XYZ file of C-alpha atoms in Angstrom:
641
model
C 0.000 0.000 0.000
C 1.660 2.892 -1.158
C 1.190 6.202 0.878
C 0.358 9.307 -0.323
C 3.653 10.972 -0.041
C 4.784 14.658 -1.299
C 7.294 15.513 -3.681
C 10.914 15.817 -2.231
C 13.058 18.944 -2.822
C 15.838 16.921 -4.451
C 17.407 13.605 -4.891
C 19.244 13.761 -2.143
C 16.204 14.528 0.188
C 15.047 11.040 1.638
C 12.147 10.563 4.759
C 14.350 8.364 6.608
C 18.149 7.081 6.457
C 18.367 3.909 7.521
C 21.974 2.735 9.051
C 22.589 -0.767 9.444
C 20.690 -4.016 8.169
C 20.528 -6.311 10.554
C 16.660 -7.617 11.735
C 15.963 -3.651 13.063
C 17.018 -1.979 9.823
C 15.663 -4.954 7.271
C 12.339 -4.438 9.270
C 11.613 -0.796 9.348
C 12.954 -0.426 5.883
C 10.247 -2.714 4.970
C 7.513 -1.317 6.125
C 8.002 2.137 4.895
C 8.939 1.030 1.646
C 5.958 -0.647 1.455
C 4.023 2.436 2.825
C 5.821 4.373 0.029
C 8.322 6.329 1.658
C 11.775 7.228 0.047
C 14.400 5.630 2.309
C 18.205 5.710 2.214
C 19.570 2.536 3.811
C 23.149 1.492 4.553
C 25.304 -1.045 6.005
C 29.048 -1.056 6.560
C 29.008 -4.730 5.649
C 29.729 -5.591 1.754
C 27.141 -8.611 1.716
C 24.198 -9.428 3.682
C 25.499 -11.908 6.975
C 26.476 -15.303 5.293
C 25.481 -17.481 8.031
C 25.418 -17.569 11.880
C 24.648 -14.748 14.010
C 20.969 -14.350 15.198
C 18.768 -17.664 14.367
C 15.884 -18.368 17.073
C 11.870 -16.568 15.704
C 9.563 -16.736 18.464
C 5.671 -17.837 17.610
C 4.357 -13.991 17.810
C 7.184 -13.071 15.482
C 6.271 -15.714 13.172
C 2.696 -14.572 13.367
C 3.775 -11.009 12.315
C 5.772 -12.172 9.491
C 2.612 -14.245 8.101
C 0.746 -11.037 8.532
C 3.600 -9.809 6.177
C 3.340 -12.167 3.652
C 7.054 -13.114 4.400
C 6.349 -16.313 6.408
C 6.441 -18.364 3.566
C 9.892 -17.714 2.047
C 11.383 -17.975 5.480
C 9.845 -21.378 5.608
C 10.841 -22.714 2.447
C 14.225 -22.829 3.719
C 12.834 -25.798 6.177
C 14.005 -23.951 9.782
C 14.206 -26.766 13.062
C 11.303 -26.335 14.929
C 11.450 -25.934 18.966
C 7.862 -27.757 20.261
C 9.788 -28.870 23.170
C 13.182 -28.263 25.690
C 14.905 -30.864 27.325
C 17.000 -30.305 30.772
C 20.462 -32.566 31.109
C 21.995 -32.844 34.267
C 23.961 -34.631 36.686
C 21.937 -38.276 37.705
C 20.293 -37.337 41.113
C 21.755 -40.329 42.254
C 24.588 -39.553 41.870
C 27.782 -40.966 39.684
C 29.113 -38.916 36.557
C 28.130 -38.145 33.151
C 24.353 -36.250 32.779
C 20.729 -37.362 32.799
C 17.721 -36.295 30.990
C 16.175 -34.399 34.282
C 12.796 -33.177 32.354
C 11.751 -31.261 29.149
C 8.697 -28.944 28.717
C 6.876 -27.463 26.011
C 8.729 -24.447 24.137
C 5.236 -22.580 24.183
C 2.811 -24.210 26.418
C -1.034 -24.652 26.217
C -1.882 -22.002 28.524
C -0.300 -19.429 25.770
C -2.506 -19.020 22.985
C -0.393 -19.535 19.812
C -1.020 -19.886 16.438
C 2.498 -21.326 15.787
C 3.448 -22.976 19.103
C 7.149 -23.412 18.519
C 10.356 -21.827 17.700
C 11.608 -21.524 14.525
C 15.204 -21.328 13.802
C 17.499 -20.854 11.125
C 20.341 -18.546 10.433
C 20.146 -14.605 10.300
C 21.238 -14.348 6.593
C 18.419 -16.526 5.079
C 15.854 -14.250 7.150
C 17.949 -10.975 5.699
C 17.734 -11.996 2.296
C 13.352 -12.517 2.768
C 13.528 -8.823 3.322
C 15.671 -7.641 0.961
C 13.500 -9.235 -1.574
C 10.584 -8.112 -0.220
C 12.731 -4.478 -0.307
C 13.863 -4.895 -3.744
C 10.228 -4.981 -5.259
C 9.282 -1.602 -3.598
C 12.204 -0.104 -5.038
C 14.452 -0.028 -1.896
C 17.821 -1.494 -1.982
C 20.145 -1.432 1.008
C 23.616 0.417 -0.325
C 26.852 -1.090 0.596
C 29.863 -1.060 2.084
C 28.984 2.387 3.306
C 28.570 3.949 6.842
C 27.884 6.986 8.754
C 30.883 9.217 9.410
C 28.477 12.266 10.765
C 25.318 13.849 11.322
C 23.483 16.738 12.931
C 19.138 17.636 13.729
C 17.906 21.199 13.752
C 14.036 21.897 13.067
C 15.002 25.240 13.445
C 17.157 25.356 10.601
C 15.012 23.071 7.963
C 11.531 21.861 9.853
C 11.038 19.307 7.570
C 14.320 17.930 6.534
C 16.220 18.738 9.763
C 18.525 15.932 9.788
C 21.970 16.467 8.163
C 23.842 13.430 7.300
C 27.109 12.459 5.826
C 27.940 8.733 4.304
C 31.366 7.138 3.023
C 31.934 4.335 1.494
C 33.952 2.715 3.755
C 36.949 2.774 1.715
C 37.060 6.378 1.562
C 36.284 7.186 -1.909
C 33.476 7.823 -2.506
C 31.221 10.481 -0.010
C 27.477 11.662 0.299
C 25.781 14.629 2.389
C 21.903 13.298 2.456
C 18.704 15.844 4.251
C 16.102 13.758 5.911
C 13.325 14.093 8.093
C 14.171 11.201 10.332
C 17.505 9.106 11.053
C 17.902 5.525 12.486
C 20.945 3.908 14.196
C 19.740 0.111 14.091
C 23.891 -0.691 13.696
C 24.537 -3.313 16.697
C 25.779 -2.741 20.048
C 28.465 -0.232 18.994
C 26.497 2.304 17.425
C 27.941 5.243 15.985
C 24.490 7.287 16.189
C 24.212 6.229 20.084
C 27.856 7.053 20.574
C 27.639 10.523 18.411
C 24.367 11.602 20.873
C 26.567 10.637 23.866
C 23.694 8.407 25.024
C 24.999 5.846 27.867
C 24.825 2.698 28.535
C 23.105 1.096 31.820
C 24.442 -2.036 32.332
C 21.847 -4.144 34.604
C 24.546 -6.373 36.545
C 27.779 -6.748 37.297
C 28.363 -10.224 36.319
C 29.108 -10.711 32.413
C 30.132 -13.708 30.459
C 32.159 -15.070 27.587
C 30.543 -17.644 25.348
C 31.691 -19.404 22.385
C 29.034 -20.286 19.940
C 29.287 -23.106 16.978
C 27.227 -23.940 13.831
C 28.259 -27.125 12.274
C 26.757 -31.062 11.161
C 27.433 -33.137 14.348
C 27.731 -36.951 14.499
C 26.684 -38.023 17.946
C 24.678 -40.077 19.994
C 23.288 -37.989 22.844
C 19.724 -38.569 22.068
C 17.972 -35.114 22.350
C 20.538 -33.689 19.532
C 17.453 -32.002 17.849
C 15.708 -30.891 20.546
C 16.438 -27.548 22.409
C 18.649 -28.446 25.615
C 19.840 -26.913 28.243
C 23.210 -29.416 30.068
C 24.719 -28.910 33.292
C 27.748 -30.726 34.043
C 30.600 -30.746 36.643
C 32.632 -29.820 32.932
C 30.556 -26.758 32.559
C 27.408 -25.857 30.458
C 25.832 -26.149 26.951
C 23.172 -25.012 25.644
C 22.027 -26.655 22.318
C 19.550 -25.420 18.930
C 18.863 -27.712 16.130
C 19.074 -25.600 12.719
C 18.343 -25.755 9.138
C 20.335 -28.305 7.098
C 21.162 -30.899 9.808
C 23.120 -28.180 11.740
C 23.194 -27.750 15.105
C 24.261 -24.575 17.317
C 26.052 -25.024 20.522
C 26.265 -22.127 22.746
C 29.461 -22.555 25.801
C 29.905 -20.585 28.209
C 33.732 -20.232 28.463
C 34.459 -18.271 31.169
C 32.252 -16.029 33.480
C 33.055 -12.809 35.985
C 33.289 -14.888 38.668
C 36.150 -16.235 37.589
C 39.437 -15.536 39.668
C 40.984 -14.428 36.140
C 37.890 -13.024 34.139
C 38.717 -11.320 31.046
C 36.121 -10.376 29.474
C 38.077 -10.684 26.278
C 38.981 -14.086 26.529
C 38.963 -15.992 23.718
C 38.833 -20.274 22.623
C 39.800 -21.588 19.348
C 37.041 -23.813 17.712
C 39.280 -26.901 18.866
C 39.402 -25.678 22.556
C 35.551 -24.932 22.569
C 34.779 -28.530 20.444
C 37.266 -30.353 23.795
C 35.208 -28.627 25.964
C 31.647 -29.753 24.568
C 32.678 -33.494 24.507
C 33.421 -33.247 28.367
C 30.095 -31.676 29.457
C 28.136 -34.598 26.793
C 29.895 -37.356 28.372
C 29.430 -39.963 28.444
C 27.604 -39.539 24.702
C 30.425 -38.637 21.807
C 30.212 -35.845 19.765
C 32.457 -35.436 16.294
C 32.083 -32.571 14.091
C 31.511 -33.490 10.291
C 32.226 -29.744 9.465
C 32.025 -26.371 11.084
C 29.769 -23.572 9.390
C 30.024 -20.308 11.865
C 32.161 -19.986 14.691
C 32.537 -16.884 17.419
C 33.044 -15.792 20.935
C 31.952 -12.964 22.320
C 31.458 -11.081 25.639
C 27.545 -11.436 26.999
C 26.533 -8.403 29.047
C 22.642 -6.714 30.238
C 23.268 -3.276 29.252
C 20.308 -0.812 28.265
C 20.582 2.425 26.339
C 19.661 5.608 28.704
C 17.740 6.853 25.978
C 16.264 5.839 22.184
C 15.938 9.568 21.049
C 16.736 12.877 22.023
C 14.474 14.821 19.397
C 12.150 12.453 18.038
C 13.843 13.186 14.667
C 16.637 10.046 15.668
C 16.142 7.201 17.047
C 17.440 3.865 18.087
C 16.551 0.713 18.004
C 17.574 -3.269 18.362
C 21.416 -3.997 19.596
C 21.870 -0.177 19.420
C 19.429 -0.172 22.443
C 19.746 -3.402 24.428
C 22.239 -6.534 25.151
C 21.484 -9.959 26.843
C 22.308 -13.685 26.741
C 21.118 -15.677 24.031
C 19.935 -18.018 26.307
C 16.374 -17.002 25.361
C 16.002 -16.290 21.947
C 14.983 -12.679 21.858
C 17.605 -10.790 20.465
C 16.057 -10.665 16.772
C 12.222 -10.713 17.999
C 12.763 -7.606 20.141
C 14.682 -6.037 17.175
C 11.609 -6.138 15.225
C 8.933 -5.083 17.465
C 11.029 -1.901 18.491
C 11.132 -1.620 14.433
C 7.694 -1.986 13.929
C 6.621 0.262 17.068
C 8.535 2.784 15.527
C 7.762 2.442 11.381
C 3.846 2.344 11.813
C 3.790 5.844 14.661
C 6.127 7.408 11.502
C 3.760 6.333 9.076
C 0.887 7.943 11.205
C 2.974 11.165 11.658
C 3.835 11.392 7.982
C 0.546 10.621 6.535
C -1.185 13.527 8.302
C -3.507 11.286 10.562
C -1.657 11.511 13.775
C -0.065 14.300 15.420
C 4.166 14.197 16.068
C 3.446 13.596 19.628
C 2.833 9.953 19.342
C 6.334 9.360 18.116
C 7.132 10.095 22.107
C 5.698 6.701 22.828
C 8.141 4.647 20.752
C 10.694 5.252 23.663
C 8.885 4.654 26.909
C 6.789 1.564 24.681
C 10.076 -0.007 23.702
C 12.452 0.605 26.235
C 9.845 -0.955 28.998
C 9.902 -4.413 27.018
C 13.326 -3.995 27.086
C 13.702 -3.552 30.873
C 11.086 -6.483 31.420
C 13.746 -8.491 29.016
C 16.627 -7.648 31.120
C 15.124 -8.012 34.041
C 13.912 -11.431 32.823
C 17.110 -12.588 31.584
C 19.076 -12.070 34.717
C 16.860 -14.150 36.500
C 16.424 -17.231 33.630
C 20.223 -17.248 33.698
C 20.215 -17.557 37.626
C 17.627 -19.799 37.765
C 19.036 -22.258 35.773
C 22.640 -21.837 37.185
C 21.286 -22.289 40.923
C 19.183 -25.539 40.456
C 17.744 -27.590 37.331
C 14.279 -28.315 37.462
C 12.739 -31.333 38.933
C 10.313 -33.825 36.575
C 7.409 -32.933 39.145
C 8.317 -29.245 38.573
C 7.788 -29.260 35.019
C 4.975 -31.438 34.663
C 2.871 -28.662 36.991
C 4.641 -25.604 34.825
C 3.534 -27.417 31.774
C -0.051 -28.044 33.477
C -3.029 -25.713 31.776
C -4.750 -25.590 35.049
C -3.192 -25.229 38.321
C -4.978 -27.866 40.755
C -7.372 -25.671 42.944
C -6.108 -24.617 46.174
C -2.507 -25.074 45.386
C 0.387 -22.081 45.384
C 2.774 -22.280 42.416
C 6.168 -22.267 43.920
C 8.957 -19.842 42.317
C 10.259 -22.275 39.792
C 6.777 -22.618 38.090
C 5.600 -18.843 38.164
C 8.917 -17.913 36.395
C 8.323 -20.306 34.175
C 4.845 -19.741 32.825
C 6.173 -15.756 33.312
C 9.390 -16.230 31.252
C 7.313 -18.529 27.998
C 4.793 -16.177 27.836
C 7.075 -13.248 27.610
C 9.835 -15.264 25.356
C 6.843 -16.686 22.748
C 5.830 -12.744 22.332
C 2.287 -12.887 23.589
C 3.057 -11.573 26.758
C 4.972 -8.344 25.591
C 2.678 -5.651 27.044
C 2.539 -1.519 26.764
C 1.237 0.455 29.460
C -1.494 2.955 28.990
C -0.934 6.259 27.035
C -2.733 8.037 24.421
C -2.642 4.846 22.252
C -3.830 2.314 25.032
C -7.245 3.516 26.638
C -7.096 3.265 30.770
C -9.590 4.893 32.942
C -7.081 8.135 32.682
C -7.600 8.257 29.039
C -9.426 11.548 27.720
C -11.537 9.507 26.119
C -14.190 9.078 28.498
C -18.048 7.974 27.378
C -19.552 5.552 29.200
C -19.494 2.740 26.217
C -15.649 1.779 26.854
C -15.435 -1.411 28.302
C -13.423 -2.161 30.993
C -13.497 -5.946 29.893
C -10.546 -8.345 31.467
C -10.586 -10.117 27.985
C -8.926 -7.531 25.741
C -6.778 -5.505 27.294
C -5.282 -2.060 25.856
C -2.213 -2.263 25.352
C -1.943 -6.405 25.047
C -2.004 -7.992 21.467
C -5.430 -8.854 20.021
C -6.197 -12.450 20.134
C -6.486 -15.265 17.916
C -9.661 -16.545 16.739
C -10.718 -19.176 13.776
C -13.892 -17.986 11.948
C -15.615 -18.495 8.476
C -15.453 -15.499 5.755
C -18.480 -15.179 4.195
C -18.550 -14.556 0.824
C -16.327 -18.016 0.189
C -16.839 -20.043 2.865
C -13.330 -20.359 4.016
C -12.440 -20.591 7.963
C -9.514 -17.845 8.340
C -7.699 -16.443 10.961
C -8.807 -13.914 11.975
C -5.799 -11.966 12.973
C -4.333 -12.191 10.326
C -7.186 -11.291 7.547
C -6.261 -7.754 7.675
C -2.187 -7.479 6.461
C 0.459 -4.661 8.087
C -0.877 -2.175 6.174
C -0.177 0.644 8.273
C -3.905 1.007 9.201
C -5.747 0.867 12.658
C -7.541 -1.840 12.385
C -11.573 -1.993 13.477
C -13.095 -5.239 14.260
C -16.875 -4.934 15.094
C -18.333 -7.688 16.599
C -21.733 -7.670 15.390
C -23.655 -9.824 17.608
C -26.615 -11.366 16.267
C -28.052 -9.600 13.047
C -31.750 -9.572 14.810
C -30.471 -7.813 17.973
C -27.752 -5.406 16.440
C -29.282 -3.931 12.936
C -30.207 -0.314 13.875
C -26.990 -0.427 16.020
C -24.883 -0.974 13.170
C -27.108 1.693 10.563
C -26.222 4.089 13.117
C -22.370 2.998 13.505
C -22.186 3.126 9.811
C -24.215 6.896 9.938
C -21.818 8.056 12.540
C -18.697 7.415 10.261
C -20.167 8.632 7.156
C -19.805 12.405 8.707
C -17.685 14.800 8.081
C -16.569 15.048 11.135
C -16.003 11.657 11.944
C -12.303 9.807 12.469
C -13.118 7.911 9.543
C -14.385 10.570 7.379
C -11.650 12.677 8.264
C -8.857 10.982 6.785
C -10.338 10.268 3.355
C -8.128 9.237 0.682
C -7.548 12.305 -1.981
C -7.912 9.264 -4.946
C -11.362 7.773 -3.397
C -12.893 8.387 -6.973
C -10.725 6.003 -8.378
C -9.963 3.269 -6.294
C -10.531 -0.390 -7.357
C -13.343 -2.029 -6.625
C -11.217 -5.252 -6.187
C -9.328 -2.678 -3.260
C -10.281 -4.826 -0.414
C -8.540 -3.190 3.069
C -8.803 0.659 2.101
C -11.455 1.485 0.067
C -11.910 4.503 1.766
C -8.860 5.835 3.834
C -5.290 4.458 4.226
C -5.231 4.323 7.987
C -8.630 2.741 8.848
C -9.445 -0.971 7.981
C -12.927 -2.659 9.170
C -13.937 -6.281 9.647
C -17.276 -6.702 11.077
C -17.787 -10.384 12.739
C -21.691 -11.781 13.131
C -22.470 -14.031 15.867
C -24.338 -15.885 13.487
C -24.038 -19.202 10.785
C -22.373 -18.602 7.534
C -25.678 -19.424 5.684
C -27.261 -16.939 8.087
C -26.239 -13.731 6.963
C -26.591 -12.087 3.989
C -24.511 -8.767 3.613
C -26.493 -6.602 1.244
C -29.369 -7.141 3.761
C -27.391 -7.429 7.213
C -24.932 -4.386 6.874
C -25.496 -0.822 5.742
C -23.346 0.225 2.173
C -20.373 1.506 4.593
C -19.399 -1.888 6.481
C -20.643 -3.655 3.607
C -17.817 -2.073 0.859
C -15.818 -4.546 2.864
C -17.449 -7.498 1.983
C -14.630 -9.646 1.767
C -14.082 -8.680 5.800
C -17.164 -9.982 6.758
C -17.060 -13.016 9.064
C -19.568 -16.044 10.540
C -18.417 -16.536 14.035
C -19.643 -20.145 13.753
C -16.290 -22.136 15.018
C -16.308 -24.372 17.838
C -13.151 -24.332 20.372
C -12.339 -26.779 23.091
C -11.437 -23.783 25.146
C -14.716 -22.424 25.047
C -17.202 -25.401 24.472
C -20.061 -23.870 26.308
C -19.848 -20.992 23.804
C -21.947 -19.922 20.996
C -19.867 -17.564 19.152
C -16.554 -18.342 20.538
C -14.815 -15.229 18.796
C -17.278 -13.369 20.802
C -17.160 -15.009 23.903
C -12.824 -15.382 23.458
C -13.034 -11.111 23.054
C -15.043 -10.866 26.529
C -17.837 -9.583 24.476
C -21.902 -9.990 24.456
C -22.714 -12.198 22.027
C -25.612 -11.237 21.008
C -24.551 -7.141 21.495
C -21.188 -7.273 20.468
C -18.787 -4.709 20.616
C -16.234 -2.463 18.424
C -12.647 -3.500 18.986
C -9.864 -0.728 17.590
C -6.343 -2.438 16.922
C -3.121 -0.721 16.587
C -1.451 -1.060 12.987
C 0.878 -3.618 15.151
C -1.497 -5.904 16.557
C -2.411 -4.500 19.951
C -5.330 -3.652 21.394
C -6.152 0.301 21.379
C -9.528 0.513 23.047
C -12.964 -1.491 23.192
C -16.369 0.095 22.352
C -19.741 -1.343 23.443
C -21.643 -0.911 19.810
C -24.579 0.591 20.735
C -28.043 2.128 19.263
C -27.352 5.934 18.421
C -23.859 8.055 18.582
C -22.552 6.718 21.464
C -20.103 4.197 20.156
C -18.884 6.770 16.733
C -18.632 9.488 19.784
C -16.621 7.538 22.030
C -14.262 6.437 18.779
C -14.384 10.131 17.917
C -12.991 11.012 21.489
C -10.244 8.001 21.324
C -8.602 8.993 17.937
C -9.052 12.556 18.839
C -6.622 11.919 21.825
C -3.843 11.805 19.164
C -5.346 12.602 15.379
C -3.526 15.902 13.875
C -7.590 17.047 13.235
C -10.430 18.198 16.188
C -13.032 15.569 15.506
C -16.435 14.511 16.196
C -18.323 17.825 18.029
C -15.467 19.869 18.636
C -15.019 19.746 14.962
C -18.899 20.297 14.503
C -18.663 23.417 16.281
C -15.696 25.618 14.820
């Protein structure tokens, strides 16, 4: 979907330069060249990364990259997948070698997943899905080149403040670029963090030194292509099956603690491969070949600060560093690039005002606290005690058995896989996610424990109506840069006038919807199925009703019903809600005969939820929500100028 963008001064005038194209670059490229913004993006690296580095996608990133269309050419490349982890240890009674002491499910029932493992392959294969993706919206990623300066003044040039200079990085050939908005996504030693003197706050003392191996193994330790954590009186491993028969080892090689830490200490590959066969014994381990090899210091630092001016920002390794031992390096990378690219868009596109790009920091930099935080204490955890078989068999338990207290081991756990999967990544209130401090104020909001602002909209199975085909429903509407509104329609018998008037309410002028009207509405395809009518609103409406049941043309005035091929039977049966009968309904905490409007973020989380109700109630109380940010007065203050 390409935005409605104005012409640039010059060439050399870009809305965004882009440095470095690792997962936080690739992804924020992405979604502004899809969105139609001119980008200039560089990396100091002549290729894209050949193998290694980053390899572990959690379920909720998977679930954004369907919703990207990208899914698919990451999977062709047939990643491992991580359903469950196995714990190794010393035998509890005693004697040497280790013992299988208990696995547990990567992403457990009690998470609601669509893809309920890890997937994992190596950084460069997920790279090159968006560069591709890059290359056919007319973006490429320029290289070797890098940053050697830059400087922001709105007083100077409001709309192309940011000065920046680029070298190839063997000196001959320079560039001086204007832009509106610069982005240091270039690892841990960032030249834009460095060059804005922002700190780092490093979380804890202790720091390690791990050596980590790809490479085709020939062993016979049984759990080779499972995800396993091994304690031994040798040390510790941590192993990932990978793509192509591979397997990554990650070994710790020497730790603060240590009488003679140095943080740069280093192993050869034979020293590290010497060490692994003494923690497997007494299984054997050969290497057929070695693919990646590298050791590097771990530490839990956190950037003081992701902007100064909300003209340049931060983002991924430039703004946090932790273990590996979770798999969230990559993940976190692109949700603080997608936070970021959609608020932009928003900004850019004339719907919201600039003051919503001050919630990419405190948004982004929480998750990345509650990561840290969480890290330091998976790593202890683990390092302290392994966990017993009784331990994980109540962890990996849907239901706790009545009466019963979870002891520490178990809460962290269920904690630490909802947060790792993604699902449990959470913002807190602002002008974005409704609370009871929200300007927006009518007395339709709900309050409901089921969808929570701020906390990702759930998953649901229905049936779309005009072909009969049971969809997800999260993922019918693509990252398209819009807010998305899902109006649960109840039954058609009970809601009707409810929806006339919803439908009344945004056909005025006046209206959030109305407001933001695309200039080329007159000639728009009628085949245009997400934004008909304005780039940064998308509806669905759901009917708590059989397939053969509803009839659009009759059921839903013209408005809703120009998105036809959004209109859903909420006719599936789930085994988490037998009792129910519209389980999308009943999953969303709403009425099911009454239903309820549900605004989503363009990321996937939840913004506020409406009751949909007879009259102007529900449009008003939208009206009030977008207002809270929109650059335009809407609804009556609007009516009234």
């Amino acid at each position: 979907m390409a935005s409605e963008q104005k012409q640039h001064p010059s060439p050399n005038h870009y809305d965004i330069v882009i440095v470095g194209a690792g997962p936080v670059g690739l992804m924020l490229s992405t979604c502004l060249a899809r969105w139609g913004y001119k980008i200039k993006h560089i990396d100091n690296r002549p290729e894209p990364t050949a193998t290694g580095r980053a390899d572990g996608i959690q379920p909720r990133s998977l679930d954004l990259l369907r919703n990207m269309g990208l899914k698919s050419a990451i999977m062709a490349h047939k990643p491992a997948r991580v359903y469950e982890v196995a714990f190794w240890d010393p035998p509890a009674t005693g004697g040497k070698g280790i013992a299988r002491t208990g696995t547990w499910a990567s992403c457990p029932d009690f998470i609601d997943a669509r893809y309920p493992f890890t997937t994992l392959l190596h950084q460069g294969l997920i790279e090159r899905a968006f560069i591709a993706d890059l290359e056919k919206n007319n973006t490429t990623v320029q290289r070797p080149w890098t940053i050697t300066g830059f400087t922001s003044d709105e007083k100077a040039d409001p709309e192309y403040p940011v000065s920046v200079e680029l070298q190839h990085v063997d000196g001959t050939f320079k560039e001086s670029v204007k832009a509106k908005y610069l982005f240091g996504g270039e690892g841990a030693r960032s030249f834009v963090r460095d060059q804005l003197k922002i700190g780092i706050t490093h979380k804890d003392p202790i720091a390690y030194v791990w050596g980590v191996m790809d490479g085709v193994v020939k062993t016979d330790f049984p759990d080779i292509k499972m995800k396993c954590t091994i304690h031994s009186e040798h040390g510790s491993i941590m192993v990932i099956p990978r793509e192509d028969n591979m397997v990554r080892l990650y070994i710790q090689i020497a730790s603060s603690t240590d009488p003679d830490f140095n943080p740069r200490k280093t192993a050869t590959v034979e020293e590290v491969q010497a060490s692994a066969k003494r923690i497997l014994q007494p299984y054997s381990i050969e290497w057929e070949r070695v693919e990646w090899y590298s050791v590097y210091p771990i530490g839990q630092g956190i950037s003081d600060k992701y902007t100064l001016d909300h003209r340049v920002f931060l983002g991924g390794d430039a703004c946090h560093t932790h273990s590996p031992k979770a798999g969230q390096g990559m993940n976190t990378a692109f949700l603080d690039a997608l936070n970021l690219a959609w608020k932009i868009h928003a900004v850019e596109g004339g719907l919201a005002h600039k003051s919503i790009l001050e919630t990419y920091e405190p948004e982004r930099k929480d998750v990345a606290e509650t990561l840290l935080s969480f890290d330091n204490k998976y790593a202890k955890l683990f390092s302290q005690r392994p966990p017993s078989s009784n331990e994980v068999a109540a962890a990996t338990a849907q239901k706790a058995t009545a009466g019963t207290e979870e002891n520490e081991f178990i809460k962290t756990f269920k904690e630490s896989c909802s947060f790792t999967s993604g699902y449990g990544v959470a913002y807190k209130a602002n002008q974005l996610n409704w609370s009871p401090e929200h300007p927006a104020q009518s007395p339709v909001i709900s309050k409901s424990d089921a969808l929570v602002p701020g906390r990702l909209f759930k998953n649901a199975d229905v049936t779309r109506v005009v072909d009969a085909n049971v969809v997800h429903l999260e993922q019918e509407i693509p990252l398209n840069g819009a807010f998305r509104l899902f109006v649960f329609a109840g039954k058609p018998s009970v809601t009707g006038q409810a929806l006339k008037d919803l439908a009344a309410g945004l056909a005025k002028k006046n209206s959030f919807y109305s407001a933001y009207q695309r200039s080329d509405i007159d000639s728009v395809s009628h085949h245009e199925r997400h934004n008909p009518h304005s780039r940064f609103f998308t509806i669905a409406t759901v009917f708590a009703a059989k397939r053969n049941e509803i009839e659009i043309s009759r059921d839903l005035p013209a408005l809703l019903a120009r998105y036809k091929d959004n209109v859903y039977a909420d006719d599936r049966w789930s085994r988490n809600f037998p009792d129910a009968k519209a389980m999308a309904h009943a999953k969303m905490g709403l009425d099911e005969e009454r239903g309820g409007v549900v605004v989503v973020r363009p990321d996937g989380y939840t913004g506020v939820v409406v009751a949909l109700e007879e009259g102007s109630a529900t449009v008003d109380a939208l009206n009030q929500y977008f207002g809270a940010f929109a650059s335009k007065k809407l609804g009556e203050e609007q009516a009234q100028l």
